GROMACS .gro file of C-alpha atoms in nm:
model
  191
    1UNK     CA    1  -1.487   2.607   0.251
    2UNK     CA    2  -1.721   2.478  -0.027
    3UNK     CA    3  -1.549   2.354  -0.375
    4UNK     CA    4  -1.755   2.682  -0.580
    5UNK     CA    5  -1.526   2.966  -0.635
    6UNK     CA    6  -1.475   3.281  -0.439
    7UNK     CA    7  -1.663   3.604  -0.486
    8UNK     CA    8  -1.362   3.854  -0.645
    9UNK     CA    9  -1.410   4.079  -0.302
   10UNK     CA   10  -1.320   3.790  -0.099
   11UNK     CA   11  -1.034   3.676  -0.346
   12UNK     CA   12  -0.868   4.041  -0.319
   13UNK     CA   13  -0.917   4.016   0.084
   14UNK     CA   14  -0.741   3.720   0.108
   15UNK     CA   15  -0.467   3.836  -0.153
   16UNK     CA   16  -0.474   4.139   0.073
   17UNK     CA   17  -0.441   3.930   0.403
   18UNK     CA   18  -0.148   3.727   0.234
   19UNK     CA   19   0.051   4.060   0.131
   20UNK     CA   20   0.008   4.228   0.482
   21UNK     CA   21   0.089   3.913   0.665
   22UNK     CA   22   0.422   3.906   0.492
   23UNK     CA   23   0.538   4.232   0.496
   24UNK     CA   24   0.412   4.259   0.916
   25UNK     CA   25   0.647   3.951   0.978
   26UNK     CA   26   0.903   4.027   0.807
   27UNK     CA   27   0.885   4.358   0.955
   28UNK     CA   28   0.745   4.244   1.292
   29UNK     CA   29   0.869   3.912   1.352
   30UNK     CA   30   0.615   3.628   1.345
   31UNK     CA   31   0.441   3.777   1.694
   32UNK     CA   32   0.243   4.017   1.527
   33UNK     CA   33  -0.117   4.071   1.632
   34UNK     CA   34  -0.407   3.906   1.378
   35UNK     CA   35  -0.548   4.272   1.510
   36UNK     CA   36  -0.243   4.441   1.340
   37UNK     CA   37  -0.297   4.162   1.001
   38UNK     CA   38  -0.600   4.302   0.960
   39UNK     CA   39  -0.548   4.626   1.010
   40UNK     CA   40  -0.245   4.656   0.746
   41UNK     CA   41  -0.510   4.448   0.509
   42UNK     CA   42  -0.788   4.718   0.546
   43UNK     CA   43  -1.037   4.441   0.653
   44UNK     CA   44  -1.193   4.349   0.997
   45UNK     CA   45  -1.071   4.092   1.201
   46UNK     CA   46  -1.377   3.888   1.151
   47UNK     CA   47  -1.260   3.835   0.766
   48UNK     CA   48  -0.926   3.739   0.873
   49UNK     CA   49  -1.034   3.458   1.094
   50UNK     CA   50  -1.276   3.367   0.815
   51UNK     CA   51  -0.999   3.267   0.602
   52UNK     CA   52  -0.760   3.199   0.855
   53UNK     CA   53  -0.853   3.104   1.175
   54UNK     CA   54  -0.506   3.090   1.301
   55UNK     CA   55  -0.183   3.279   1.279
   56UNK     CA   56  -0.008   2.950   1.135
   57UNK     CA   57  -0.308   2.873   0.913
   58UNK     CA   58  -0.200   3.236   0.768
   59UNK     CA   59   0.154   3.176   0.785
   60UNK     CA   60   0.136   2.801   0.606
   61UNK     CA   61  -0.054   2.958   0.303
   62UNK     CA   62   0.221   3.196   0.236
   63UNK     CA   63   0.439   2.944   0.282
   64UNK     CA   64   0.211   2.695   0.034
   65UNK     CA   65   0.196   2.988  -0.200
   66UNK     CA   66   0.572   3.042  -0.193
   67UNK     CA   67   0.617   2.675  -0.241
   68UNK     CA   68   0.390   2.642  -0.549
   69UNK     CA   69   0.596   2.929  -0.720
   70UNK     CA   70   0.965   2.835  -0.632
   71UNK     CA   71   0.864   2.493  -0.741
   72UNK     CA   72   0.741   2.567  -1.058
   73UNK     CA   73   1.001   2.744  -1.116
   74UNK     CA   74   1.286   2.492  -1.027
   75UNK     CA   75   1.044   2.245  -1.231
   76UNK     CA   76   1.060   2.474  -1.551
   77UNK     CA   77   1.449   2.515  -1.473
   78UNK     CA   78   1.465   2.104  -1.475
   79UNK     CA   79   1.312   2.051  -1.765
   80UNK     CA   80   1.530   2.287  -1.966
   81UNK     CA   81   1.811   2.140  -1.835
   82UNK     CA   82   1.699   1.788  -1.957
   83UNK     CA   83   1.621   1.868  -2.293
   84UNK     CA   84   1.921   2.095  -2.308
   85UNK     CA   85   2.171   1.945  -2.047
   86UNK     CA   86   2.448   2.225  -2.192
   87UNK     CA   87   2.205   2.448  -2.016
   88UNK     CA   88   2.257   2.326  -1.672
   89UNK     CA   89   2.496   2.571  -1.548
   90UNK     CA   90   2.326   2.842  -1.661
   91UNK     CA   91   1.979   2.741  -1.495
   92UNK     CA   92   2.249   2.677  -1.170
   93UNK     CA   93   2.343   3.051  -1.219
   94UNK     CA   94   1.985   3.114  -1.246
   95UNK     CA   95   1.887   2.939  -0.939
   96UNK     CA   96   2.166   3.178  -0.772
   97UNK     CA   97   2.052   3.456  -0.911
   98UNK     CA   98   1.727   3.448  -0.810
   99UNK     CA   99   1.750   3.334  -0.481
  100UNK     CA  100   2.045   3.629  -0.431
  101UNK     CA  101   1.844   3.922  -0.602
  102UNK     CA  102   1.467   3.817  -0.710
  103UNK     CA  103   1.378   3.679  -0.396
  104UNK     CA  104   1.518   3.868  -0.079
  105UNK     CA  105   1.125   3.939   0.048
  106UNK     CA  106   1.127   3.542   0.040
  107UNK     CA  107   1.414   3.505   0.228
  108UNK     CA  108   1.340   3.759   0.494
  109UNK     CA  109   1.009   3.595   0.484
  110UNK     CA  110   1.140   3.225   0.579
  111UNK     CA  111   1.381   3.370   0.862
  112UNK     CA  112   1.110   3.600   1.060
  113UNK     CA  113   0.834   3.307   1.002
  114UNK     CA  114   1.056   2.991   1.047
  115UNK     CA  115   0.951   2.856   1.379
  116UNK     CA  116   0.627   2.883   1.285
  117UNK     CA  117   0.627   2.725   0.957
  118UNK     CA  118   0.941   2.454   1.010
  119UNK     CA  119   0.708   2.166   0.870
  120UNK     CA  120   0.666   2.281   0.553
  121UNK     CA  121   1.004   2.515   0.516
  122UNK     CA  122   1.158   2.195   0.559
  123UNK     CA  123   0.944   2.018   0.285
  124UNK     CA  124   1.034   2.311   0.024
  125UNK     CA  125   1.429   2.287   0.119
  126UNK     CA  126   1.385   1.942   0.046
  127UNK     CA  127   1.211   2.009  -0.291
  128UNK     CA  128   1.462   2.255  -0.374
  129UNK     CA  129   1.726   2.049  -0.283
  130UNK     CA  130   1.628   1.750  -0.512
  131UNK     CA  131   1.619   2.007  -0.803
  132UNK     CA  132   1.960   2.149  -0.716
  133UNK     CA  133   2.078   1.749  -0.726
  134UNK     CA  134   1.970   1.685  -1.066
  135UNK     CA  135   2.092   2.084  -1.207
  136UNK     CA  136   2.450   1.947  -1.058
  137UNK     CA  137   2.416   1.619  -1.181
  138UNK     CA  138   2.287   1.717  -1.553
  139UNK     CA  139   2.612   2.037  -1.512
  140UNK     CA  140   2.858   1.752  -1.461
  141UNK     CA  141   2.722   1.534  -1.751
  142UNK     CA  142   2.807   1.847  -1.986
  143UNK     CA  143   3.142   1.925  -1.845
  144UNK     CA  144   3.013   2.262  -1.741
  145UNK     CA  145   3.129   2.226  -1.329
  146UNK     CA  146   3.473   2.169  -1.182
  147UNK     CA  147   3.446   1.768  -1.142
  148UNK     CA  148   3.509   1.819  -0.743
  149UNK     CA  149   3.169   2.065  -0.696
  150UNK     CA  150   2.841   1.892  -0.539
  151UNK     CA  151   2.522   1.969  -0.472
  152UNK     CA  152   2.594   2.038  -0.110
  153UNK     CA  153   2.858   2.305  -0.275
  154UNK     CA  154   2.604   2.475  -0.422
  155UNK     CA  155   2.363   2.480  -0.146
  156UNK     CA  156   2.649   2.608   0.050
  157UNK     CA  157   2.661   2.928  -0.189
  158UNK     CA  158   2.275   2.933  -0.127
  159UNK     CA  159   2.303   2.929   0.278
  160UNK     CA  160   2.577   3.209   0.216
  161UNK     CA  161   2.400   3.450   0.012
  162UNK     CA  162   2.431   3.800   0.108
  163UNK     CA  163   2.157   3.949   0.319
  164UNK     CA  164   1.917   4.159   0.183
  165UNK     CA  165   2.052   4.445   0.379
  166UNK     CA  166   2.364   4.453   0.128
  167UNK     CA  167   2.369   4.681  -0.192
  168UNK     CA  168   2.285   4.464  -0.511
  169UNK     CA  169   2.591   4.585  -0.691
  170UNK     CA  170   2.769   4.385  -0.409
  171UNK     CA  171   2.513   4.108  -0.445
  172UNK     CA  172   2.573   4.076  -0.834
  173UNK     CA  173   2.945   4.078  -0.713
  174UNK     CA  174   2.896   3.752  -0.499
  175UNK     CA  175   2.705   3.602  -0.810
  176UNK     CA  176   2.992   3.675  -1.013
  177UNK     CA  177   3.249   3.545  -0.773
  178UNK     CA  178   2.995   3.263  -0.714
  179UNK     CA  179   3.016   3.139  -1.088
  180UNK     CA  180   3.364   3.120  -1.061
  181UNK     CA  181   3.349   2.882  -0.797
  182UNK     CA  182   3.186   2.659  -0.989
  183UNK     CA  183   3.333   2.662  -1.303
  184UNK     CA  184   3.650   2.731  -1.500
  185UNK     CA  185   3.446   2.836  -1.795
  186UNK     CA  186   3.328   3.156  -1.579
  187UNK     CA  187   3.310   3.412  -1.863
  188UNK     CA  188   3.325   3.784  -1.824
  189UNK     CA  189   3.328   3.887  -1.422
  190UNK     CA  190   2.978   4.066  -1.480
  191UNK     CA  191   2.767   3.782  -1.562
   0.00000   0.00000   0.00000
């Protein structure tokens, strides 16, 4: 590609591409035909290979894509924490949260596409983990954690998240039961 900008009809192809691709493998698995992809976009197969020639090339930009938002996200998170380190817990909770409820296309997402993708899955664990470090680290500083919890406690929680498959009542159950875990200072069982 050239550095000018997209025409707006390629910009909503590719968008379109993007939003296919991940419901087909979630859906699909990741062996889904590119004829399928661009059927479930509503372009031709020609524009598909334009933007991506391959099935990982497709697969790595939702993965980039989902990378750029969970990261700003736990970057945001971080910096509230530091200027507010009494907040820590509750951007932990957060974290849970939306992992748990806000993000279950994500997650089905990672587990159809992960063979595929493993490079940079493993690159956004790794960024995610290093935020979840300092949210511990900043949550002990302010008291706000039982002293024995660490970060691999929390990713633990994280890795046993209930599936998408399960009611969210029962999923903003496990949050609840979740915060408890972690602290003594739990508050009311609904939060």
């Amino acid at each position: 590609m050239t550095g000018r900008p997209q025409r707006a009809d390629a910009l909503r192809n590719r968008q379109a591409i993007v939003s296919a691709a991940r419901e087909l493998v979630i859906s699909r698995g990741p062996g889904v035909g590119m004829d399928q992809l661009a059927a479930a976009a509503g372009v031709a197969v020609g524009t598909l290979y334009r933007h991506f020639p391959t099935k990982k090339d497709l697969i790595d930009a939702i993965v980039d894509e989902l990378s750029s938002t969970i990261g700003e996200s736990l970057e945001a998170a971080l910096a509230r924490a530091e200027a507010d380190p009494g907040s820590a817990l509750a951007e932990l909770i957060a974290l849970l949260r939306s992992v748990v409820i806000d993000m279950s296309q994500e997650r089905l997402f990672r587990f159809a596409a992960g063979e595929i993708a493993e490079a940079p899955f493993r690159e956004l664990h790794e960024r995610g983990r290093a935020a979840v470090d300092r949210l511990v680290a900043l949550a002990h500083r302010a008291d706000a954690l039982y002293p024995d919890i660490t970060s691999d406690d929390v990713i633990l929680l994280l890795a046993t998240a209930p599936a998408e498959d399960i009611e969210e009542p029962q999923r903003l159950r496990w949050l609840a039961l979740a915060r408890r875990a972690l602290t003594p200072d739990s508050g009311p069982a609904g939060d």
